mmCIF file with all atom_site columns, C-alpha atoms in Angstrom:
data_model
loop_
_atom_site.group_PDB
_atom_site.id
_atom_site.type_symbol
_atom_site.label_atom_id
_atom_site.label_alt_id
_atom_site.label_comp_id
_atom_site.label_asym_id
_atom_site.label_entity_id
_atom_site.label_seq_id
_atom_site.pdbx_PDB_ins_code
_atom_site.Cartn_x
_atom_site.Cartn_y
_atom_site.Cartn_z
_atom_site.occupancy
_atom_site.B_iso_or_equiv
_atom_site.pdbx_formal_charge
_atom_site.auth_seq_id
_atom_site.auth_comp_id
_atom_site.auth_asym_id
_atom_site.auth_atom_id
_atom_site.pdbx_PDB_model_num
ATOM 1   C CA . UNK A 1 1   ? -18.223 18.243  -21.787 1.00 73.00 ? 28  UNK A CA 1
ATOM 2   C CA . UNK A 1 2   ? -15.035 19.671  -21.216 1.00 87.00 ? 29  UNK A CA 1
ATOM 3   C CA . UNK A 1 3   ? -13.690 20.893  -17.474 1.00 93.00 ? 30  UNK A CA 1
ATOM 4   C CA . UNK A 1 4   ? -12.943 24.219  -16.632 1.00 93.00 ? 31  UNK A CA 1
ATOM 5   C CA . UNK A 1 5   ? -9.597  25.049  -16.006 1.00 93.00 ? 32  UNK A CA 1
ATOM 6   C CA . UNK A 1 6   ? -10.089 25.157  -12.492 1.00 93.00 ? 33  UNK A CA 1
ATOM 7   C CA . UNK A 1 7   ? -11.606 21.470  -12.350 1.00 93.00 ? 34  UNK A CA 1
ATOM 8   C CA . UNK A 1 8   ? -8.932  20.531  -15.194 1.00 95.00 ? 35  UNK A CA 1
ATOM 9   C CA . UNK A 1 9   ? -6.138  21.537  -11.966 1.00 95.00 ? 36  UNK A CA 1
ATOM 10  C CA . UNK A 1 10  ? -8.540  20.328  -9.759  1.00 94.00 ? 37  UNK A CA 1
ATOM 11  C CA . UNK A 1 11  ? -7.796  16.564  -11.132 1.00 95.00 ? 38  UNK A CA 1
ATOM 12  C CA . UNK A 1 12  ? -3.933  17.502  -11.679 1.00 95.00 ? 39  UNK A CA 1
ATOM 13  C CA . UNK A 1 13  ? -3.897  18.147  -7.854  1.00 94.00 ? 40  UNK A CA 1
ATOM 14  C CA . UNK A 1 14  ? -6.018  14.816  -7.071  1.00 93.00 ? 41  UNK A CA 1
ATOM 15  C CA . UNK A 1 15  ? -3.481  13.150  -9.237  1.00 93.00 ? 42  UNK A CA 1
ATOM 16  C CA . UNK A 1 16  ? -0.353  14.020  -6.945  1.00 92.00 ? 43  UNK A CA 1
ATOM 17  C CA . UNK A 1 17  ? -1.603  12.197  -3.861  1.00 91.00 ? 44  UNK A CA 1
ATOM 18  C CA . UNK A 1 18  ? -5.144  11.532  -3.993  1.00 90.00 ? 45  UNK A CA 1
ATOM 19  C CA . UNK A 1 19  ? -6.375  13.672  -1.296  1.00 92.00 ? 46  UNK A CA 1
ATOM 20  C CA . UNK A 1 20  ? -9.745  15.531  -2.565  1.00 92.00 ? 47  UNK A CA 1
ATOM 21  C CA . UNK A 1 21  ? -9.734  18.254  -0.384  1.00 92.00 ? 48  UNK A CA 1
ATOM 22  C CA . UNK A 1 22  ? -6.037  19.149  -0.518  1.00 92.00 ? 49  UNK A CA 1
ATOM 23  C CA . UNK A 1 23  ? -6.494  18.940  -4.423  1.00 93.00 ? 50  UNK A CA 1
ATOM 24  C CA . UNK A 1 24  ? -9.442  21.145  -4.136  1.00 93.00 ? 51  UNK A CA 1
ATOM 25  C CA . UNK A 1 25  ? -7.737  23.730  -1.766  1.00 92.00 ? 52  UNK A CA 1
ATOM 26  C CA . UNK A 1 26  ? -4.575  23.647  -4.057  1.00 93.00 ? 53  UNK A CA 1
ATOM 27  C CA . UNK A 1 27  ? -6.864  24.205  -7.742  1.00 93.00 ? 54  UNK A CA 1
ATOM 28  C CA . UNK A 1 28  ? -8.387  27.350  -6.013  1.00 91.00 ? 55  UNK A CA 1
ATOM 29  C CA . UNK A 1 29  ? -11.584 25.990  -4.537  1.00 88.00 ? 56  UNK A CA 1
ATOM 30  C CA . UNK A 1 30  ? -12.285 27.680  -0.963  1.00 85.00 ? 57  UNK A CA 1
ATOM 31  C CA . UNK A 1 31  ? -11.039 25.663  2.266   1.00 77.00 ? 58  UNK A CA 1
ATOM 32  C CA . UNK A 1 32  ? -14.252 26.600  4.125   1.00 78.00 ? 59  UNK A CA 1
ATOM 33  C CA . UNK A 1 33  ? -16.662 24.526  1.606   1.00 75.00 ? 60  UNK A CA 1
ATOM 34  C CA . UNK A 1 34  ? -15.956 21.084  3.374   1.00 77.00 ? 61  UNK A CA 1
ATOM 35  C CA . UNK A 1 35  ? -18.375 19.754  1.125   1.00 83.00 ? 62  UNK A CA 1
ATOM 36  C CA . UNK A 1 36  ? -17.101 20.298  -2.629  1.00 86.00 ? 63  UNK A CA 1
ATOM 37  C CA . UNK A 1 37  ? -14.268 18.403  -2.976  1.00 90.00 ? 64  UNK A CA 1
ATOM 38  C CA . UNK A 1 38  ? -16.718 15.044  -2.401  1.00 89.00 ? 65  UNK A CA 1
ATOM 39  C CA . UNK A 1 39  ? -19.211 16.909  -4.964  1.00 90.00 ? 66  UNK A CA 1
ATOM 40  C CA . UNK A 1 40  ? -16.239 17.564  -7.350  1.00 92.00 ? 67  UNK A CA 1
ATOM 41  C CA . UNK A 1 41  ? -15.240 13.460  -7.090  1.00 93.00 ? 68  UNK A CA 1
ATOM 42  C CA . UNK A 1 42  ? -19.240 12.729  -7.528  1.00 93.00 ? 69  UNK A CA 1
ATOM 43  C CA . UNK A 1 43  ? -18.953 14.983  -10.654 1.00 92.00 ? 70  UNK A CA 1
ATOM 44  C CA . UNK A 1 44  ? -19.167 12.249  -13.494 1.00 93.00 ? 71  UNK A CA 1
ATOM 45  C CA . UNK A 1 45  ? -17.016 14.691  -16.018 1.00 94.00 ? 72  UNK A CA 1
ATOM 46  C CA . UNK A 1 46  ? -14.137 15.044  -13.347 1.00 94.00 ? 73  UNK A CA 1
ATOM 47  C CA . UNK A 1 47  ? -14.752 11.429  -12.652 1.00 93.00 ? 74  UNK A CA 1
ATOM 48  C CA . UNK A 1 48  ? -14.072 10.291  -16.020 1.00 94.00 ? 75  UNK A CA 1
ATOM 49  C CA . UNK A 1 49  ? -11.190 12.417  -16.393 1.00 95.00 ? 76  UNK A CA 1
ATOM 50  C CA . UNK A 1 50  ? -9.637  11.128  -13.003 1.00 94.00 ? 77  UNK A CA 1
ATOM 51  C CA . UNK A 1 51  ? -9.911  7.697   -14.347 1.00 93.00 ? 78  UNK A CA 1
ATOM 52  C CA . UNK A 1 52  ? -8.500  8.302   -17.912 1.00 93.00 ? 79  UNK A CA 1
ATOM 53  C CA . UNK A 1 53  ? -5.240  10.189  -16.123 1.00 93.00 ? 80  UNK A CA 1
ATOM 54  C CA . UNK A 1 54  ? -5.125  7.237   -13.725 1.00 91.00 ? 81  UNK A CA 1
ATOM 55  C CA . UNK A 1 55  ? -5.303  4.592   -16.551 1.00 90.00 ? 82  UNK A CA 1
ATOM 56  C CA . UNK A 1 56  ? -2.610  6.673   -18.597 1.00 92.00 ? 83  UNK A CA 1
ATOM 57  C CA . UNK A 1 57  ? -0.348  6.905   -15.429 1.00 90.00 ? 84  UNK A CA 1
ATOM 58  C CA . UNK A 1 58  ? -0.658  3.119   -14.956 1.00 88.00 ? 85  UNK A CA 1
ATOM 59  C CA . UNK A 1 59  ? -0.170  2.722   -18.804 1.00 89.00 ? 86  UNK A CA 1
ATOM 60  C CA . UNK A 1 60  ? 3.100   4.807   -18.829 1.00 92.00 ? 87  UNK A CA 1
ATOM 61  C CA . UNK A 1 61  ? 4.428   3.265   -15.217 1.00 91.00 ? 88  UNK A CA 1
ATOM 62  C CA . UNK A 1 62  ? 3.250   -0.422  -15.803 1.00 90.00 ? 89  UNK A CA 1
ATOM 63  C CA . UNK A 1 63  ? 1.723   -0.126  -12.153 1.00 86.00 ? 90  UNK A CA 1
ATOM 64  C CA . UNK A 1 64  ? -1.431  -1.755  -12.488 1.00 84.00 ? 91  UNK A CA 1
ATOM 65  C CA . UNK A 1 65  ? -3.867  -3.707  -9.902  1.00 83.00 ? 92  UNK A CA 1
ATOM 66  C CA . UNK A 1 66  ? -2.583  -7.067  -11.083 1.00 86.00 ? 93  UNK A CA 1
ATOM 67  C CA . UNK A 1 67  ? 1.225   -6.260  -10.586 1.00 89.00 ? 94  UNK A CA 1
ATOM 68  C CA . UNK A 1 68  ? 0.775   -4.797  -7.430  1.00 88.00 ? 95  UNK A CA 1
ATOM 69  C CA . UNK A 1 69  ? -1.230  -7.859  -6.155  1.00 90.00 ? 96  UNK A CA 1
ATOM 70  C CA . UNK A 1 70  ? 1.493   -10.104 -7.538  1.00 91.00 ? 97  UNK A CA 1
ATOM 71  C CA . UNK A 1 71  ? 3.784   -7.817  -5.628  1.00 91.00 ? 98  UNK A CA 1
ATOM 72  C CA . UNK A 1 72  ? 2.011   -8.182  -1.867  1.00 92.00 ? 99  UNK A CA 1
ATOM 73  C CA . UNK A 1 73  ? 1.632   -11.952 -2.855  1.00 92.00 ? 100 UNK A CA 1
ATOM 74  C CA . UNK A 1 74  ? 5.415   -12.674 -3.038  1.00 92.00 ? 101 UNK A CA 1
ATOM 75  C CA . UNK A 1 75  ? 5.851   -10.969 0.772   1.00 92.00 ? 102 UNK A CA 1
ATOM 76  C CA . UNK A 1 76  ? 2.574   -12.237 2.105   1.00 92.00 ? 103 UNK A CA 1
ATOM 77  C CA . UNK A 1 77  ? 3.549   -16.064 1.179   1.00 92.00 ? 104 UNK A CA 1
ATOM 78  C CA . UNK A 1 78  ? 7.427   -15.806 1.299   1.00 90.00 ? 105 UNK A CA 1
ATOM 79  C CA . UNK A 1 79  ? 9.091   -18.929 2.582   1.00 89.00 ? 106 UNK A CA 1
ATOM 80  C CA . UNK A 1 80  ? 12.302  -18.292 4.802   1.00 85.00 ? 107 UNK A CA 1
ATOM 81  C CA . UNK A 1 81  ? 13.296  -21.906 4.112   1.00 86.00 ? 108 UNK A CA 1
ATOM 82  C CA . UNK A 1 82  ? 14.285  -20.812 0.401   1.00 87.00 ? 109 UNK A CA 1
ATOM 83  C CA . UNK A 1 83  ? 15.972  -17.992 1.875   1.00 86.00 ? 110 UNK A CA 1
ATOM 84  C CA . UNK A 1 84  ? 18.336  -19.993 4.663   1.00 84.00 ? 111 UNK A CA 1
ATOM 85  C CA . UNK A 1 85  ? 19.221  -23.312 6.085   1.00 84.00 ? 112 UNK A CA 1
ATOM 86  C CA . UNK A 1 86  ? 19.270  -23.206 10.066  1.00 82.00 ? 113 UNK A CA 1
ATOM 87  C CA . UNK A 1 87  ? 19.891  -25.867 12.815  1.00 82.00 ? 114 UNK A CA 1
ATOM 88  C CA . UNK A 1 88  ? 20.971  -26.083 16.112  1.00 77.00 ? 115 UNK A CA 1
ATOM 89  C CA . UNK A 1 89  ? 24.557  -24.943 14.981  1.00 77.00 ? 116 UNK A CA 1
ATOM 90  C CA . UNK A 1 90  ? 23.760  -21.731 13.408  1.00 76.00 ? 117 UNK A CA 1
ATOM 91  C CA . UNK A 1 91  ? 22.320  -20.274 10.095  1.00 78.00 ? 118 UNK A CA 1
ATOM 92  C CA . UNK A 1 92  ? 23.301  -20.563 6.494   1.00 80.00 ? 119 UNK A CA 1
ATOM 93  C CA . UNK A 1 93  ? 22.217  -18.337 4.215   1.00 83.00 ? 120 UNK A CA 1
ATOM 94  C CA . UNK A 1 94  ? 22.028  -19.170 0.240   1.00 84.00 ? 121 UNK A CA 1
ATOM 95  C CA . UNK A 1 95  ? 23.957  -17.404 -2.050  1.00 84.00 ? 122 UNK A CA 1
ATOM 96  C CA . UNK A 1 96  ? 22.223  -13.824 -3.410  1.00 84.00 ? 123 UNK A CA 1
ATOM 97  C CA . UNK A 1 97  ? 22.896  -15.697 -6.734  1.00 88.00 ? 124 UNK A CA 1
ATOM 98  C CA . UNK A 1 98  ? 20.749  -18.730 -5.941  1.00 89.00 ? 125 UNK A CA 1
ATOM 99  C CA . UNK A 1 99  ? 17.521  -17.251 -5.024  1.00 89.00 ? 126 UNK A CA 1
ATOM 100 C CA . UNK A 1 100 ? 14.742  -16.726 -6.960  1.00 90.00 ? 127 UNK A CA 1
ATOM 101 C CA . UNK A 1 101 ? 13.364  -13.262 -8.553  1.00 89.00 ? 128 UNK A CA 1
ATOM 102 C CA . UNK A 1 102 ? 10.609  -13.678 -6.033  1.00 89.00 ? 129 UNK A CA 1
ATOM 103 C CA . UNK A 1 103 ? 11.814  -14.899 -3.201  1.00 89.00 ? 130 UNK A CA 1
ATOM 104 C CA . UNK A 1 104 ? 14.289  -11.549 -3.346  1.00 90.00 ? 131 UNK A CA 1
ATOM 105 C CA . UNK A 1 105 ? 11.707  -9.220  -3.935  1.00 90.00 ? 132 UNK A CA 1
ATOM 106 C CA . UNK A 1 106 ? 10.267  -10.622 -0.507  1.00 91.00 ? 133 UNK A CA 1
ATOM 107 C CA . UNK A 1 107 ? 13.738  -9.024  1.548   1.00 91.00 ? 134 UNK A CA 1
ATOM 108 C CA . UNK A 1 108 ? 13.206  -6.068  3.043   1.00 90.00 ? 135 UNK A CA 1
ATOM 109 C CA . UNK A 1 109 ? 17.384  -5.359  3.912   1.00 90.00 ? 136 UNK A CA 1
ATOM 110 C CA . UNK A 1 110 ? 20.800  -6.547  3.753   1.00 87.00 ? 137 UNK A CA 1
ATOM 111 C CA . UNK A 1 111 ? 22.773  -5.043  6.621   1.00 88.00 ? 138 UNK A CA 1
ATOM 112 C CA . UNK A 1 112 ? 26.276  -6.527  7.377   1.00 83.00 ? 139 UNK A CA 1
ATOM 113 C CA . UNK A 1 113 ? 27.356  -6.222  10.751  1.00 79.00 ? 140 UNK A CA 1
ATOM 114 C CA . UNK A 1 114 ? 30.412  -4.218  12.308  1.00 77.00 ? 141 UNK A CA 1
ATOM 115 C CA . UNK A 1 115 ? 33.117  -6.001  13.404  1.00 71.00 ? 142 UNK A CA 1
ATOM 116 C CA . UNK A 1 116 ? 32.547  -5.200  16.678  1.00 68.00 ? 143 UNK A CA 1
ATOM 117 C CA . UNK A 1 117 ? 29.485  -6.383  16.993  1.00 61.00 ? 144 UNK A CA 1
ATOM 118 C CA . UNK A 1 118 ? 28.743  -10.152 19.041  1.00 62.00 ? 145 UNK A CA 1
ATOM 119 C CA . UNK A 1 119 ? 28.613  -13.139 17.036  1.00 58.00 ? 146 UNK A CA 1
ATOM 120 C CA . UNK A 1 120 ? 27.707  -16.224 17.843  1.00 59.00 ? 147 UNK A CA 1
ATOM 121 C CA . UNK A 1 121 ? 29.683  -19.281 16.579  1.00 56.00 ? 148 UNK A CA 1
ATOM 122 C CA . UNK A 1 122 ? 28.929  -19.491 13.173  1.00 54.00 ? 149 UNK A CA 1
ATOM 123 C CA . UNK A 1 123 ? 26.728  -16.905 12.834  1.00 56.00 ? 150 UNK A CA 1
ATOM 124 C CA . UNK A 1 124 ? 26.774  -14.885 9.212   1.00 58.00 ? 151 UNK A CA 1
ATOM 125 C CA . UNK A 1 125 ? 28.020  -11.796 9.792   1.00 72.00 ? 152 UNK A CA 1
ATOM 126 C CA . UNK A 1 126 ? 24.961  -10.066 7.940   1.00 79.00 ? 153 UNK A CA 1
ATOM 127 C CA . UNK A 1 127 ? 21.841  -9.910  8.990   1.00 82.00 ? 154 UNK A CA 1
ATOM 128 C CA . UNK A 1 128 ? 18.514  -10.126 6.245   1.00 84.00 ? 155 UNK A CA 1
ATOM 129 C CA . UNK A 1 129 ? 15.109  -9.000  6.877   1.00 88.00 ? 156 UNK A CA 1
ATOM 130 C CA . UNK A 1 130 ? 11.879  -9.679  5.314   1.00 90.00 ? 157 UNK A CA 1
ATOM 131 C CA . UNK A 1 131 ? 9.088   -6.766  4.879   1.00 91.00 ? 158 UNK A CA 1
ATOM 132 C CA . UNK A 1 132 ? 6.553   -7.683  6.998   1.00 92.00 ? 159 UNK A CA 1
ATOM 133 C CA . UNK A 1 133 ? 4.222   -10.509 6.083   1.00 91.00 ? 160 UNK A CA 1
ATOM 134 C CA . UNK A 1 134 ? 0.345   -9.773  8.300   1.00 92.00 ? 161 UNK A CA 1
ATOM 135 C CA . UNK A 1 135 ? 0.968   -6.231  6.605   1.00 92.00 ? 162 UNK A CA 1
ATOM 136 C CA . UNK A 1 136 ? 1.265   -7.955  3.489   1.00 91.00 ? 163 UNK A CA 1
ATOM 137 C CA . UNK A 1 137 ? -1.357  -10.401 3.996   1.00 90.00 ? 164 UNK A CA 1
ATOM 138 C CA . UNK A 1 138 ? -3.987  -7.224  4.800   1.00 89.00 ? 165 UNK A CA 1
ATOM 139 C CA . UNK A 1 139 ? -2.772  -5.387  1.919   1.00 88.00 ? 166 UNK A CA 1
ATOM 140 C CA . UNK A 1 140 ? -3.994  -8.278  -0.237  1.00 87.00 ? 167 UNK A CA 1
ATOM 141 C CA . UNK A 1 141 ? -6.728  -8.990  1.448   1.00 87.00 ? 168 UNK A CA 1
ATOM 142 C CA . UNK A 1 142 ? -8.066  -5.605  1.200   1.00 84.00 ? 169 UNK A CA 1
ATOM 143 C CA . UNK A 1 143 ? -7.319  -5.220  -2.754  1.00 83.00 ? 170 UNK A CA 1
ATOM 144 C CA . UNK A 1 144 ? -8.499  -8.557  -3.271  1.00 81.00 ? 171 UNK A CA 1
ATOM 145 C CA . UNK A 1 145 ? -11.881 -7.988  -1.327  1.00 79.00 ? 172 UNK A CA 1
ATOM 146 C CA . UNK A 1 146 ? -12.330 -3.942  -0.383  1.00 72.00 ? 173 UNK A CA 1
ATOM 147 C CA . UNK A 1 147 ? -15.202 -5.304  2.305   1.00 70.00 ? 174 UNK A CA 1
ATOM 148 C CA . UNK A 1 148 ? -12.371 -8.069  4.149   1.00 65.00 ? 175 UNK A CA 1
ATOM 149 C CA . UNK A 1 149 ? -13.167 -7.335  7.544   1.00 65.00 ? 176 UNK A CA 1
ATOM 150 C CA . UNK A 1 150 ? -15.535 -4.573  7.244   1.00 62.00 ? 177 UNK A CA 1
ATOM 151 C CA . UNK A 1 151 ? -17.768 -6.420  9.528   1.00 60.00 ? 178 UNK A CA 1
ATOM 152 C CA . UNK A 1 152 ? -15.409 -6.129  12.323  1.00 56.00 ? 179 UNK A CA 1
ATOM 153 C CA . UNK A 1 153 ? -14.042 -2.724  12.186  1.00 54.00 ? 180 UNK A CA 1
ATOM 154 C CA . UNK A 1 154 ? -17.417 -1.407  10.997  1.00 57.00 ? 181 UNK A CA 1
ATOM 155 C CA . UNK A 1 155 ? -19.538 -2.473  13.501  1.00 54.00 ? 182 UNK A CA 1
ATOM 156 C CA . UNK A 1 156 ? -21.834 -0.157  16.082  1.00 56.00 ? 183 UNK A CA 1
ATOM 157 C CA . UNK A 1 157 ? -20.102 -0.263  19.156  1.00 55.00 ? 184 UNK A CA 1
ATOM 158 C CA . UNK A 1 158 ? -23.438 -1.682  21.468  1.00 54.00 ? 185 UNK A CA 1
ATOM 159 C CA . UNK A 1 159 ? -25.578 0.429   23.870  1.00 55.00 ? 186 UNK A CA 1
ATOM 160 C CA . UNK A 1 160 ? -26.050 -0.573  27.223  1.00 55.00 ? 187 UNK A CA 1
ATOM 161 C CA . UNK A 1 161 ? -29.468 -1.778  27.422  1.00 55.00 ? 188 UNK A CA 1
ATOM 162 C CA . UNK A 1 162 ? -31.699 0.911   28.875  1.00 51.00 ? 189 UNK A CA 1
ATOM 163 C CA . UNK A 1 163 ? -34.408 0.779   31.428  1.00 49.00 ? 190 UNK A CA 1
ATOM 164 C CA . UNK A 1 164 ? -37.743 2.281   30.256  1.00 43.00 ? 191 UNK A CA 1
#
């Protein structure tokens, strides 16, 4: 069956940043019903036509579930040792050339350093940072299994046992 207009908008609004009840307060639907927006998302025709628009979007932007996991992989196992040679005299870094697709898509910034600024010995005079890896690592967890760790941050905080 086809949506109303107002439902139609309703999933043009959930589109933009996938907040139900700031889509359903945009389309028209009444801030003070705290319950509709989760009725609207339970609604199995506005359901279906959240998940065609999402699979067209991901069609049209080539963002799908597998790219994005590929994505969090190359930060969450990046290895620094591809990246630069260190020792106790200082740090080399390889050529931008040199290093892999992946390995780049791992570096977070590229910031040279003013002039000013100490160096010591033969220090490069840029400095290269790495997004960071435990985010990465729970991002991919999480996508890869949406329970990881539910147990933990899930469960009851205890009572204090209680005389009868």
């Amino acid at each position: 069956m086809p949506l109303t207009p107002r439902r139609q908008r309703f999933v043009d609004e959930y589109l933009i940043d996938l907040d139900a009840r700031a889509a359903a307060r945009r389309a028209g639907f009444s801030p003070s019903t705290r319950s509709y927006p989760t009725k609207l998302m339970r609604d199995p025709d506005v359901a279906r036509a959240i998940g065609q628009a999402m699979a067209e979007r991901a069609k049209r932007t080539g963002i799908t579930r597998a790219r994005v996991l590929e994505e969090y992989a190359k930060i969450a196992f990046v290895d620094l040792r591809h990246l630069a040679d260190w020792n106790g005299d200082g740090v080399a870094f390889k050529d931008a050339g040199s290093i892999s697709d992946e390995l780049a898509a791992a570096i977070a910034l590229v910031v040279e350093l003013e002039a000013d600024e100490p160096v010591q010995g033969s220090e490069p005079r840029f400095r290269v940072g790495v997004f960071d890896k435990l985010k990465a690592l729970d991002a991919l967890a999480r996508l890869v299994d949406p329970h990881w760790n539910a147990d933990v941050l899930d469960a009851p905080t205890p009572l204090p046992d209680r005389l009868h």
